[in-house]
Tab-separated table of C-alpha atoms in Angstrom:
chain	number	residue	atom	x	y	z
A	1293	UNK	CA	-121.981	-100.517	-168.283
A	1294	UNK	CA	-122.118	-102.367	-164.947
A	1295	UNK	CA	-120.500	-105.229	-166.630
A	1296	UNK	CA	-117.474	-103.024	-167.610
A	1297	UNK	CA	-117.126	-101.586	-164.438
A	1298	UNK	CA	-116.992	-105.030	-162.622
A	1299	UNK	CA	-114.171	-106.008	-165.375
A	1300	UNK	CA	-112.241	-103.385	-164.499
A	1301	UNK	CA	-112.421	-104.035	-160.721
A	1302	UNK	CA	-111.768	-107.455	-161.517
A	1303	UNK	CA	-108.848	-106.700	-163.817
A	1304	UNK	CA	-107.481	-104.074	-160.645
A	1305	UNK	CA	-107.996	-106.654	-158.256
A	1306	UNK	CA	-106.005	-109.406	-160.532
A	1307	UNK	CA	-102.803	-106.476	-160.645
A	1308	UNK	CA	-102.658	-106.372	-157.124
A	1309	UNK	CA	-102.448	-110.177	-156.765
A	1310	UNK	CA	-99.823	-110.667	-159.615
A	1311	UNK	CA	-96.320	-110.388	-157.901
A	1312	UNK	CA	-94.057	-107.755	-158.597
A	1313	UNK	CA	-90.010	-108.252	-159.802
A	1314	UNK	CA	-87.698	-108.800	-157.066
A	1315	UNK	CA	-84.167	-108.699	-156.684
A	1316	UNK	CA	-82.492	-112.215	-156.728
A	1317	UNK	CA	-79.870	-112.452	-153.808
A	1318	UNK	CA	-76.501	-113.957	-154.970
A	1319	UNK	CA	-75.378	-117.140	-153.062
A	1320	UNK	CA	-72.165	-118.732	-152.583
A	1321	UNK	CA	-71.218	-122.456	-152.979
A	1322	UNK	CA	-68.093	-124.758	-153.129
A	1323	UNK	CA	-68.731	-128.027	-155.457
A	1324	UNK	CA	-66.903	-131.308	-154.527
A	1325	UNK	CA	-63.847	-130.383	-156.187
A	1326	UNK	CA	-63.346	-127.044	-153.805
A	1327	UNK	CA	-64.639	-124.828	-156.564
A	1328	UNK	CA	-66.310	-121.741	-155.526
A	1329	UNK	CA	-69.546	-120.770	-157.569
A	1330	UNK	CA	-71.690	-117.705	-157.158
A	1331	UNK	CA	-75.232	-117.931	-158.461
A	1332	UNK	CA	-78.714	-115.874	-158.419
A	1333	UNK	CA	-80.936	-117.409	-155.381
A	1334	UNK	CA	-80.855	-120.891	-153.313
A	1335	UNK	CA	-82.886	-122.378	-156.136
A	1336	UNK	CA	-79.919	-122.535	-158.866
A	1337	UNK	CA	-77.968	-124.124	-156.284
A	1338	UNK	CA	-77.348	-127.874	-156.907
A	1339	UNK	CA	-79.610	-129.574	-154.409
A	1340	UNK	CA	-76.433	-131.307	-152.781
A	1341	UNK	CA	-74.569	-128.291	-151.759
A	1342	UNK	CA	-77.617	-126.374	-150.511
A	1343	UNK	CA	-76.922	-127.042	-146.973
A	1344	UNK	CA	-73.386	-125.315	-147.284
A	1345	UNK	CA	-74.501	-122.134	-149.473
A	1346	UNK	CA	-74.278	-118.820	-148.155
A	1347	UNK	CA	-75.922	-115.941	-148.782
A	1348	UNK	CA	-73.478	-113.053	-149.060
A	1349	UNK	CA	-76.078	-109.977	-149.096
A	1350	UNK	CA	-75.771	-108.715	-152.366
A	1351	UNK	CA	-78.634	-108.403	-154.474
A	1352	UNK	CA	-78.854	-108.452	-158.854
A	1353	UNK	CA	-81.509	-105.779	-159.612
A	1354	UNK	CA	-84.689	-107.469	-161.526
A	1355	UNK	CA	-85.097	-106.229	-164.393
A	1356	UNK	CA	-86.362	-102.967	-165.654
A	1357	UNK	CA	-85.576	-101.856	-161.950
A	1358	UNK	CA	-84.878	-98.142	-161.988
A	1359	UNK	CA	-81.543	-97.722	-159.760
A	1360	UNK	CA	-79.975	-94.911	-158.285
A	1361	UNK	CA	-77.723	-92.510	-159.619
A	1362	UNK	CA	-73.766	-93.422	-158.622
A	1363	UNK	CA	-71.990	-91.442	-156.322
A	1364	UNK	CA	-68.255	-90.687	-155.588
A	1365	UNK	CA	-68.335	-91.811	-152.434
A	1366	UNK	CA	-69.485	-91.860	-149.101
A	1367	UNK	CA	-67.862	-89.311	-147.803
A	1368	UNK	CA	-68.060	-86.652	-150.335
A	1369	UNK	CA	-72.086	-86.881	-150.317
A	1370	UNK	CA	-73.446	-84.602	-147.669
A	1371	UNK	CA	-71.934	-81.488	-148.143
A	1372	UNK	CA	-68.467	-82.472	-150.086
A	1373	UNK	CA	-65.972	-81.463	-152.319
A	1374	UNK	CA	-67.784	-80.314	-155.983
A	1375	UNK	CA	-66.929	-82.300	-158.865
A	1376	UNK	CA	-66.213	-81.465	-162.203
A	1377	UNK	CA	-68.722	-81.768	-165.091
A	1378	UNK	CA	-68.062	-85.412	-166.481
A	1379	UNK	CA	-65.442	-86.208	-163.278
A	1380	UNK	CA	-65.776	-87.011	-159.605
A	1381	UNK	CA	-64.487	-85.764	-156.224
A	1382	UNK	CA	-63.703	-88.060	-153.979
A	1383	UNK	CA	-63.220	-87.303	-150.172
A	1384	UNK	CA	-60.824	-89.874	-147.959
A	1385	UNK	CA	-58.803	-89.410	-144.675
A	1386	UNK	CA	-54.871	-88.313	-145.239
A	1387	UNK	CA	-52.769	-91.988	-144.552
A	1388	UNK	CA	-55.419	-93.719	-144.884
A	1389	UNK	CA	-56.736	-95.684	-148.365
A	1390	UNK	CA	-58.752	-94.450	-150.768
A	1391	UNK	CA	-62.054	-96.129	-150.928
A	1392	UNK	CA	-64.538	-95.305	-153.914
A	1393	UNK	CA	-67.911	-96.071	-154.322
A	1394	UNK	CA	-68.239	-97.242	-158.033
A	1395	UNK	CA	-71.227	-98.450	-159.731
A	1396	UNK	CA	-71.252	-101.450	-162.452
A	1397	UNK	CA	-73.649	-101.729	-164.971
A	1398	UNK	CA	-75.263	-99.016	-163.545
A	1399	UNK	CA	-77.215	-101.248	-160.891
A	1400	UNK	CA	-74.599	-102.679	-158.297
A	1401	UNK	CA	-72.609	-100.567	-155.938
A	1402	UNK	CA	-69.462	-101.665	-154.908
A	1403	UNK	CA	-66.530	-100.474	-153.063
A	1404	UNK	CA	-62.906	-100.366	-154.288
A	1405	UNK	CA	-59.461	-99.530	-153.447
A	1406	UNK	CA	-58.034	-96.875	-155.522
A	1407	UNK	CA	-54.815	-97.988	-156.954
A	1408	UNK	CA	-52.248	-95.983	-158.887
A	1409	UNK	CA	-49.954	-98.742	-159.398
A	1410	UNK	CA	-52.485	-101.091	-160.458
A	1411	UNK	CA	-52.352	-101.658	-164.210
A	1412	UNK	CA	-55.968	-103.289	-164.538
A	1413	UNK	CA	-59.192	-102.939	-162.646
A	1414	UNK	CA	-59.744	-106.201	-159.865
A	1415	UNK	CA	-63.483	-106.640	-158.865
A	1416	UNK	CA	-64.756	-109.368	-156.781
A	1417	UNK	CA	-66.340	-112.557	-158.227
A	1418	UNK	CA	-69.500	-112.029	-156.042
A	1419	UNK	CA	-70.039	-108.565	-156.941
A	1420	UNK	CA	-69.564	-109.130	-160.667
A	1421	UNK	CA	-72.098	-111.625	-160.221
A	1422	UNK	CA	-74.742	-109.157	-158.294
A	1423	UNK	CA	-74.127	-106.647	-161.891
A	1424	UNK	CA	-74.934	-109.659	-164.109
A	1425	UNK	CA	-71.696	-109.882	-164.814
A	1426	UNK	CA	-71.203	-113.436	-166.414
A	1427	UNK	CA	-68.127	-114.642	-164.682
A	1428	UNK	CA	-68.764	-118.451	-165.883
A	1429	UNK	CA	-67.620	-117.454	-169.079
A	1430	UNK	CA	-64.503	-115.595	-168.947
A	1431	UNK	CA	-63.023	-114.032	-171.876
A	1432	UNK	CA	-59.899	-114.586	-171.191
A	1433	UNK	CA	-57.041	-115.613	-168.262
A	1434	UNK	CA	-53.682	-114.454	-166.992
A	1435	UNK	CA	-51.178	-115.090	-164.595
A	1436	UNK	CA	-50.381	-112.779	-161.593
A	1437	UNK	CA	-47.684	-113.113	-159.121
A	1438	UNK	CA	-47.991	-111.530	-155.751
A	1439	UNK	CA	-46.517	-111.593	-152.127
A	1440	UNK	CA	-48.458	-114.548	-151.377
A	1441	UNK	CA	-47.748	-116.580	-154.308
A	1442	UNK	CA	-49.192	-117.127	-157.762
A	1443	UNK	CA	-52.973	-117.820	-159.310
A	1444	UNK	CA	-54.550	-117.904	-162.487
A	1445	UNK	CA	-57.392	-114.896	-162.907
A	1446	UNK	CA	-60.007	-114.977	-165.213
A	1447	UNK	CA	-61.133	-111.540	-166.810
A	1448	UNK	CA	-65.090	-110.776	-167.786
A	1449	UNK	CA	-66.320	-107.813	-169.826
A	1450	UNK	CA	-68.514	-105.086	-167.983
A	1451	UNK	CA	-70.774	-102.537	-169.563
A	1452	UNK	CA	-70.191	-99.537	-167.820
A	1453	UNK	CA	-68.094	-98.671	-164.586
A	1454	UNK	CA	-69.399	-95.260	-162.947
A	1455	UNK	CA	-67.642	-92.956	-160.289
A	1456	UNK	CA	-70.097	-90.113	-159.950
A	1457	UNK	CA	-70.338	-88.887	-163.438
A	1458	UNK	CA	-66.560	-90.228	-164.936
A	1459	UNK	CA	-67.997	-92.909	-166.572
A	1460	UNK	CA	-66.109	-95.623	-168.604
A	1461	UNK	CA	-68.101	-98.058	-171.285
A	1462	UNK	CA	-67.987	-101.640	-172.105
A	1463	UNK	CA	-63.933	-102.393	-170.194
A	1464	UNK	CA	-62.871	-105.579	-169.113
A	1465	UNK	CA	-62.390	-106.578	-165.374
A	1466	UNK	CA	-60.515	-108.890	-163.488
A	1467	UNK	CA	-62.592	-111.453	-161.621
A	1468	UNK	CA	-61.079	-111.895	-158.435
A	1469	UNK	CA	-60.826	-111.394	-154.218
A	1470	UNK	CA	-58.260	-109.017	-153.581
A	1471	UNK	CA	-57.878	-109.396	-149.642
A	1472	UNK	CA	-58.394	-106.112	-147.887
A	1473	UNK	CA	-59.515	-103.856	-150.250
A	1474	UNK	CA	-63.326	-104.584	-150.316
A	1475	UNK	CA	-65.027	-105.112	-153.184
A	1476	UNK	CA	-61.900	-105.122	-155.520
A	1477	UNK	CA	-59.248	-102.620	-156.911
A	1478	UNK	CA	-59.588	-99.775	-158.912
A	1479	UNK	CA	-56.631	-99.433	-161.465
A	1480	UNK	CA	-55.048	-97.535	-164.003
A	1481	UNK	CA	-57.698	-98.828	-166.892
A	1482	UNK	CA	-60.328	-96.740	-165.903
A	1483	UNK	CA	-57.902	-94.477	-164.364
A	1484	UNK	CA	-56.195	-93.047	-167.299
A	1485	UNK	CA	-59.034	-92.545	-168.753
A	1486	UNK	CA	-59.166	-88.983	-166.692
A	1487	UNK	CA	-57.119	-86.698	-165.354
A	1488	UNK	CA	-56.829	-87.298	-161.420
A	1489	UNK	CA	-55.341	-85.007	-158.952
A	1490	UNK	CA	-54.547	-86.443	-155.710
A	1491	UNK	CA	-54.975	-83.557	-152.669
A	1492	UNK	CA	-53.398	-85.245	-149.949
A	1493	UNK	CA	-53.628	-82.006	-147.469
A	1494	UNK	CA	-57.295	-81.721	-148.015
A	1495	UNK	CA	-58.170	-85.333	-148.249
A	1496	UNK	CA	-59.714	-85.075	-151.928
A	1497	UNK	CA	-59.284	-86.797	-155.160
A	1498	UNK	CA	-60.780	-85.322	-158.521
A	1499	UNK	CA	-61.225	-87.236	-161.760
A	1500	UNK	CA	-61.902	-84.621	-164.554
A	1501	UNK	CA	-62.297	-85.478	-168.099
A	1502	UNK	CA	-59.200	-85.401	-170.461
């Protein structure tokens, strides 16, 4: 018996020692051709651009990590607008943009620019990368046009995108830095997907389920 009982402290003792998952923190690097590459920790980074990466903050959840449930936004959590079964209410200023707090893959929180007029959903490459998004493999490109000129975008394939409880599944996402609107745009793909009334006296926007 006192054999078993200093296994078992032994065996204790051996848990404590063994280290627990951690979240890798996504890095930033430019290769020799310019190229910007976003990767999980300093360690996947080529040893001759290691002196140049930054880290950019953001963190990919280690596996099996439990994360917390998605909300509208910042806002509308302390005492906000109620949202509708399935939906989300969103609170913002009147004249000012609408920022949303979204959720992909249900670990990483970002922070987009709700867009009307945007036909598909923009998300930058870092924070794709932070969801395990795999952004070295696009599934397909495109062309866009804008004030500033023209650029080929790659587009990846998310699991989920969350917004308090409007959820959309498995959608595909434009990988790409969209200059002043945080972590990327929200557009009319996940959008249309709900009904959304825009209260511009009282600040609020509410997705509900169609």
């Amino acid at each position: 018996m006192k054999r078993l009982v200093l296994a078992a402290v032994a065996l204790t003792a051996l848990a404590t020692l063994v280290p627990s998952p951690i979240a890798a923190e996504v890095v930033r690097y430019t290769d020799a051709n310019g190229n910007a590459h976003y990767v999980e920790g300093l360690d996947n980074v080529p040893p001759q651009y290691r002196a140049t990466a930054v880290p950019l903050g953001l963190y990919n959840a280690p596996r099996g990590a439990a994360s917390e449930p998605p909300t509208a936004s910042r806002a509308a959590t302390a005492g906000g607008p109620s949202a509708p079964k399935g939906g989300a209410a969103i609170k913002y200023t009147p004249g000012q943009p609408i920022m949303v707090d979204a959720k992909i893959n249900g670990t990483a929180t970002v922070r987009l620019l709700l867009d009307t007029g945007a036909d598909g959903t923009m998300i930058s490459p870092r924070a794709l990368v932070a969801a395990g998004a795999s952004i070295s493999r696009p599934v397909s490109t495109a062309r866009i046009t804008g004030v500033a000129g023209s650029d080929t975008v790659p587009y990846v394939v998310i699991e989920s995108l969350e917004i308090g409880e409007a959820r959309v599944g498995r959608m595909r996402v434009a990988s790409y830095d969209v200059s002043g609107a945080g972590d990327g745009l929200l557009g009319r793909d996940f959008l249309d997907r709900f009904s959304v009334n825009i209260d511009s006296t009282n600040g609020i926007v509410t997705l509900s389920p169609k």
